[in-house]
Short mmCIF file of C-alpha atoms in Angstrom, two decimals:
data_model
loop_
_atom_site.label_atom_id
_atom_site.label_comp_id
_atom_site.label_asym_id
_atom_site.label_seq_id
_atom_site.Cartn_x
_atom_site.Cartn_y
_atom_site.Cartn_z
CA MET A 1 -8.92 -30.80 0.98
CA VAL A 2 -8.76 -27.04 1.34
CA LEU A 3 -6.17 -25.73 3.76
CA LYS A 4 -7.59 -24.70 7.14
CA LEU A 5 -6.25 -21.79 9.16
CA TYR A 6 -7.12 -21.87 12.86
CA GLY A 7 -6.76 -18.59 14.68
CA MET A 8 -8.25 -15.46 16.14
CA PRO A 9 -9.38 -13.14 13.33
CA VAL A 10 -7.57 -10.01 14.52
CA SER A 11 -4.50 -11.60 16.09
CA THR A 12 -1.22 -10.35 14.69
CA CYS A 13 0.19 -13.78 13.88
CA THR A 14 -3.05 -15.02 12.34
CA ARG A 15 -3.18 -12.02 10.01
CA ARG A 16 0.49 -12.51 9.13
CA VAL A 17 -0.32 -15.99 7.80
CA ALA A 18 -3.56 -14.89 6.13
CA THR A 19 -1.70 -12.11 4.31
CA VAL A 20 0.69 -14.59 2.73
CA LEU A 21 -2.10 -17.00 1.82
CA VAL A 22 -3.91 -14.20 0.01
CA GLU A 23 -0.66 -12.93 -1.52
CA TYR A 24 -0.12 -16.38 -3.04
CA LYS A 25 -3.80 -16.81 -3.91
CA VAL A 26 -4.15 -19.99 -1.85
CA PRO A 27 -7.78 -20.81 -1.01
CA PHE A 28 -8.28 -21.52 2.67
CA GLU A 29 -10.98 -22.05 5.24
CA PHE A 30 -10.67 -19.88 8.31
CA VAL A 31 -11.65 -21.52 11.60
CA SER A 32 -12.14 -18.87 14.27
CA ILE A 33 -10.81 -19.68 17.74
CA ASP A 34 -12.46 -17.86 20.63
CA VAL A 35 -9.49 -16.94 22.80
CA ALA A 36 -11.72 -15.10 25.29
CA LYS A 37 -13.49 -18.38 26.00
CA GLY A 38 -10.20 -20.25 26.28
CA GLU A 39 -10.69 -22.40 23.18
CA HIS A 40 -6.95 -22.16 22.49
CA LYS A 41 -6.29 -23.95 25.78
CA SER A 42 -8.74 -26.80 25.22
CA ALA A 43 -7.44 -30.37 25.08
CA ALA A 44 -8.47 -30.69 21.44
CA TYR A 45 -6.65 -27.51 20.44
CA LEU A 46 -3.52 -28.40 22.41
CA GLN A 47 -3.20 -31.63 20.44
CA ASN A 48 -2.34 -29.51 17.40
CA GLN A 49 -0.75 -26.49 19.06
CA PRO A 50 0.86 -27.63 22.33
CA PHE A 51 1.64 -24.07 23.44
CA GLY A 52 -1.99 -22.99 23.20
CA GLN A 53 -1.27 -20.12 20.83
CA VAL A 54 -2.72 -18.99 17.49
CA PRO A 55 -2.53 -19.74 14.64
CA TYR A 56 -1.91 -23.17 13.21
CA ILE A 57 -2.78 -24.74 9.87
CA ASP A 58 -4.14 -28.12 8.82
CA ASP A 59 -3.13 -28.78 5.24
CA ASP A 60 -4.78 -32.10 4.41
CA GLY A 61 -3.65 -33.58 7.71
CA PHE A 62 -0.29 -31.81 7.89
CA ILE A 63 -0.30 -29.69 11.05
CA LEU A 64 2.02 -26.72 11.37
CA PHE A 65 2.21 -23.85 13.85
CA GLU A 66 4.35 -20.71 14.33
CA SER A 67 3.33 -17.99 11.89
CA ARG A 68 6.69 -17.45 10.19
CA ALA A 69 7.17 -21.19 9.68
CA ILE A 70 3.69 -21.42 8.15
CA CYS A 71 4.45 -18.54 5.80
CA ARG A 72 7.68 -20.18 4.65
CA TYR A 73 5.80 -23.44 4.06
CA ILE A 74 3.19 -21.68 1.92
CA VAL A 75 5.85 -20.04 -0.22
CA ASP A 76 7.75 -23.32 -0.59
CA LYS A 77 4.66 -25.34 -1.51
CA TYR A 78 2.80 -23.00 -3.84
CA PRO A 79 4.07 -21.17 -6.94
CA ALA A 80 4.22 -17.41 -6.93
CA PRO A 81 1.27 -15.90 -8.81
CA ALA A 82 1.88 -15.03 -12.45
CA GLY A 83 3.76 -11.80 -12.90
CA THR A 84 5.27 -11.81 -9.41
CA THR A 85 8.56 -12.96 -7.93
CA PRO A 86 8.74 -15.62 -5.18
CA LEU A 87 8.65 -14.20 -1.65
CA VAL A 88 11.71 -16.32 -0.82
CA PRO A 89 14.50 -16.20 -3.42
CA SER A 90 15.90 -19.45 -4.79
CA ASP A 91 19.48 -18.40 -5.56
CA ILE A 92 22.10 -18.72 -2.83
CA LYS A 93 22.83 -15.01 -2.41
CA GLY A 94 19.15 -14.12 -2.57
CA LYS A 95 18.42 -16.69 0.13
CA ALA A 96 21.19 -15.30 2.30
CA LEU A 97 19.81 -11.79 1.97
CA PHE A 98 16.34 -13.11 2.75
CA GLU A 99 17.59 -14.78 5.93
CA GLN A 100 19.38 -11.57 6.88
CA ALA A 101 16.18 -9.57 6.45
CA ALA A 102 14.13 -12.17 8.31
CA SER A 103 16.58 -11.97 11.21
CA ILE A 104 16.28 -8.19 11.22
CA GLU A 105 12.51 -8.40 11.60
CA TYR A 106 12.70 -11.09 14.27
CA SER A 107 15.58 -9.58 16.29
CA ASP A 108 15.49 -5.83 15.66
CA PHE A 109 11.82 -5.02 15.11
CA GLU A 110 9.27 -7.26 16.81
CA PRO A 111 11.06 -7.48 20.21
CA TYR A 112 10.49 -3.71 20.55
CA ALA A 113 7.31 -3.21 18.53
CA TYR A 114 5.50 -5.93 20.49
CA PRO A 115 5.96 -4.45 23.99
CA THR A 116 5.08 -1.02 22.64
CA VAL A 117 1.79 -2.37 21.33
CA ARG A 118 1.25 -4.58 24.36
CA GLU A 119 1.47 -1.68 26.81
CA LYS A 120 -0.76 0.72 24.89
CA VAL A 121 -3.15 -1.55 22.98
CA PHE A 122 -3.35 -5.09 24.33
CA LYS A 123 -3.24 -4.36 28.06
CA PRO A 124 -5.90 -1.59 27.97
CA MET A 125 -8.15 -3.95 25.98
CA ARG A 126 -7.96 -6.38 28.90
CA ASN A 127 -8.12 -3.74 31.63
CA LEU A 128 -4.60 -4.63 32.74
CA PRO A 129 -2.16 -2.13 34.28
CA THR A 130 0.43 -0.70 31.91
CA ASP A 131 4.12 0.00 32.46
CA LYS A 132 5.24 3.39 31.15
CA ALA A 133 8.91 2.54 31.64
CA VAL A 134 8.61 -0.52 29.41
CA TYR A 135 6.75 1.51 26.78
CA ASP A 136 9.28 4.35 26.82
CA SER A 137 12.25 1.99 26.65
CA SER A 138 10.73 0.02 23.77
CA ILE A 139 9.99 3.17 21.77
CA GLU A 140 13.50 4.50 22.36
CA THR A 141 15.10 1.26 21.18
CA LEU A 142 12.75 0.89 18.21
CA ASP A 143 13.56 4.45 17.17
CA ALA A 144 17.27 3.55 17.12
CA LYS A 145 16.63 0.31 15.24
CA LEU A 146 14.60 2.06 12.58
CA ALA A 147 17.64 4.23 11.85
CA GLY A 148 19.21 1.04 10.49
CA TYR A 149 16.10 0.41 8.41
CA GLU A 150 16.33 3.93 7.02
CA ALA A 151 19.92 3.28 5.94
CA ILE A 152 19.11 -0.05 4.28
CA LEU A 153 16.01 1.27 2.54
CA GLY A 154 17.94 4.25 1.28
CA LYS A 155 19.92 1.86 -0.92
CA GLN A 156 17.14 -0.44 -2.11
CA LYS A 157 13.37 -0.70 -2.31
CA TYR A 158 12.90 -3.52 0.21
CA LEU A 159 14.88 -5.13 3.01
CA ALA A 160 16.66 -7.69 0.84
CA GLY A 161 16.84 -5.81 -2.45
CA ASN A 162 14.41 -4.40 -4.97
CA GLU A 163 11.85 -7.21 -4.80
CA ILE A 164 9.43 -7.71 -1.93
CA ILE A 165 10.01 -10.78 0.26
CA LEU A 166 8.32 -12.49 3.17
CA ALA A 167 10.42 -10.60 5.70
CA ASP A 168 8.93 -7.30 4.52
CA LEU A 169 5.39 -8.62 4.93
CA PHE A 170 6.22 -10.07 8.36
CA HIS A 171 6.33 -6.50 9.74
CA LEU A 172 2.77 -5.53 8.85
CA PRO A 173 0.75 -6.77 11.86
CA TYR A 174 2.80 -4.92 14.48
CA ALA A 175 3.95 -1.99 12.34
CA THR A 176 0.35 -1.02 11.65
CA LEU A 177 -0.53 -1.19 15.36
CA LEU A 178 2.21 1.23 16.39
CA ALA A 179 0.01 4.23 15.52
CA LYS A 180 -2.71 2.88 17.82
CA ALA A 181 0.00 2.59 20.46
CA GLY A 182 0.71 6.30 20.15
CA SER A 183 3.82 6.09 17.97
CA ASP A 184 4.24 7.66 14.54
CA LEU A 185 7.72 6.22 13.97
CA MET A 186 6.72 4.34 10.82
CA THR A 187 5.79 7.59 9.09
CA THR A 188 8.24 10.03 10.66
CA LYS A 189 11.52 8.16 11.10
CA GLY A 190 12.68 8.97 7.59
CA PRO A 191 11.50 9.11 3.98
CA ASN A 192 12.76 5.63 3.14
CA VAL A 193 11.03 3.90 6.04
CA THR A 194 7.86 5.88 5.29
CA ARG A 195 7.90 4.91 1.60
CA TRP A 196 8.51 1.23 2.41
CA TYR A 197 5.85 1.15 5.12
CA ASN A 198 3.22 2.88 2.97
CA GLU A 199 3.87 0.51 0.07
CA LEU A 200 3.43 -2.51 2.35
CA CYS A 201 0.19 -1.09 3.73
CA GLU A 202 -1.16 -0.73 0.19
CA ARG A 203 -0.73 -4.43 -0.65
CA PRO A 204 -4.12 -5.91 -1.61
CA SER A 205 -3.29 -9.01 0.44
CA TRP A 206 -2.92 -6.94 3.61
CA ASN A 207 -6.04 -4.94 2.93
CA ALA A 208 -7.98 -8.19 2.53
CA VAL A 209 -7.13 -9.30 6.07
CA LYS A 210 -6.14 -6.20 8.06
CA ASP A 211 -9.55 -5.97 9.74
CA GLY A 212 -9.67 -9.70 10.44
CA ALA A 213 -8.80 -12.99 8.77
CA LYS A 214 -11.61 -14.77 6.97
CA SER A 215 -12.03 -17.66 4.55
CA PHE A 216 -11.10 -17.18 0.91
CA SER A 217 -12.05 -19.45 -1.94
CA SER A 218 -11.28 -17.36 -5.00
CA TYR A 219 -9.43 -14.19 -5.86
#
């Protein structure tokens, strides 16, 4: 059976998973969940995702949620396409550097990119009041964190070395929304961050899903 991805087409986490599926050329059926109608909180949905969040996958009866866990599963299960390197290294030092980079994204990027986007993009979409202090604090911290990125990327092409890995791709959903949130940090923080960010944005896998996840059967 073809893998099924359940999610909201434009959600950040759904597109994170869809990017990796396309990157690895894995056919999948996309099942759209109408969050506005509360489908993610229905009893049927909660049986597979007890937190009522998107996305989750059904891979021939194997249910998995949390976008980063799904991405790791895809990379572990399927071979990297011909002519490419695996998005998670297999050697011990490569794995360690991957985990380091993954921790950077999870601890030093998303905790500050998310509230920035939430205050200027997500809340206005829902007609909710915004908090300028939260926005300003998040931008200030993210600016400082990206100085570390600039230093790392000044020594190598990607976060864990000279080959792209999952942790690099993990940044795309929120990094690309920062401009909509009124921040140009990804293109002004420094030449190394700008180069890295622009290269990620040019990935065919991201361009296939950036406007919304959808089913893919062939590539």
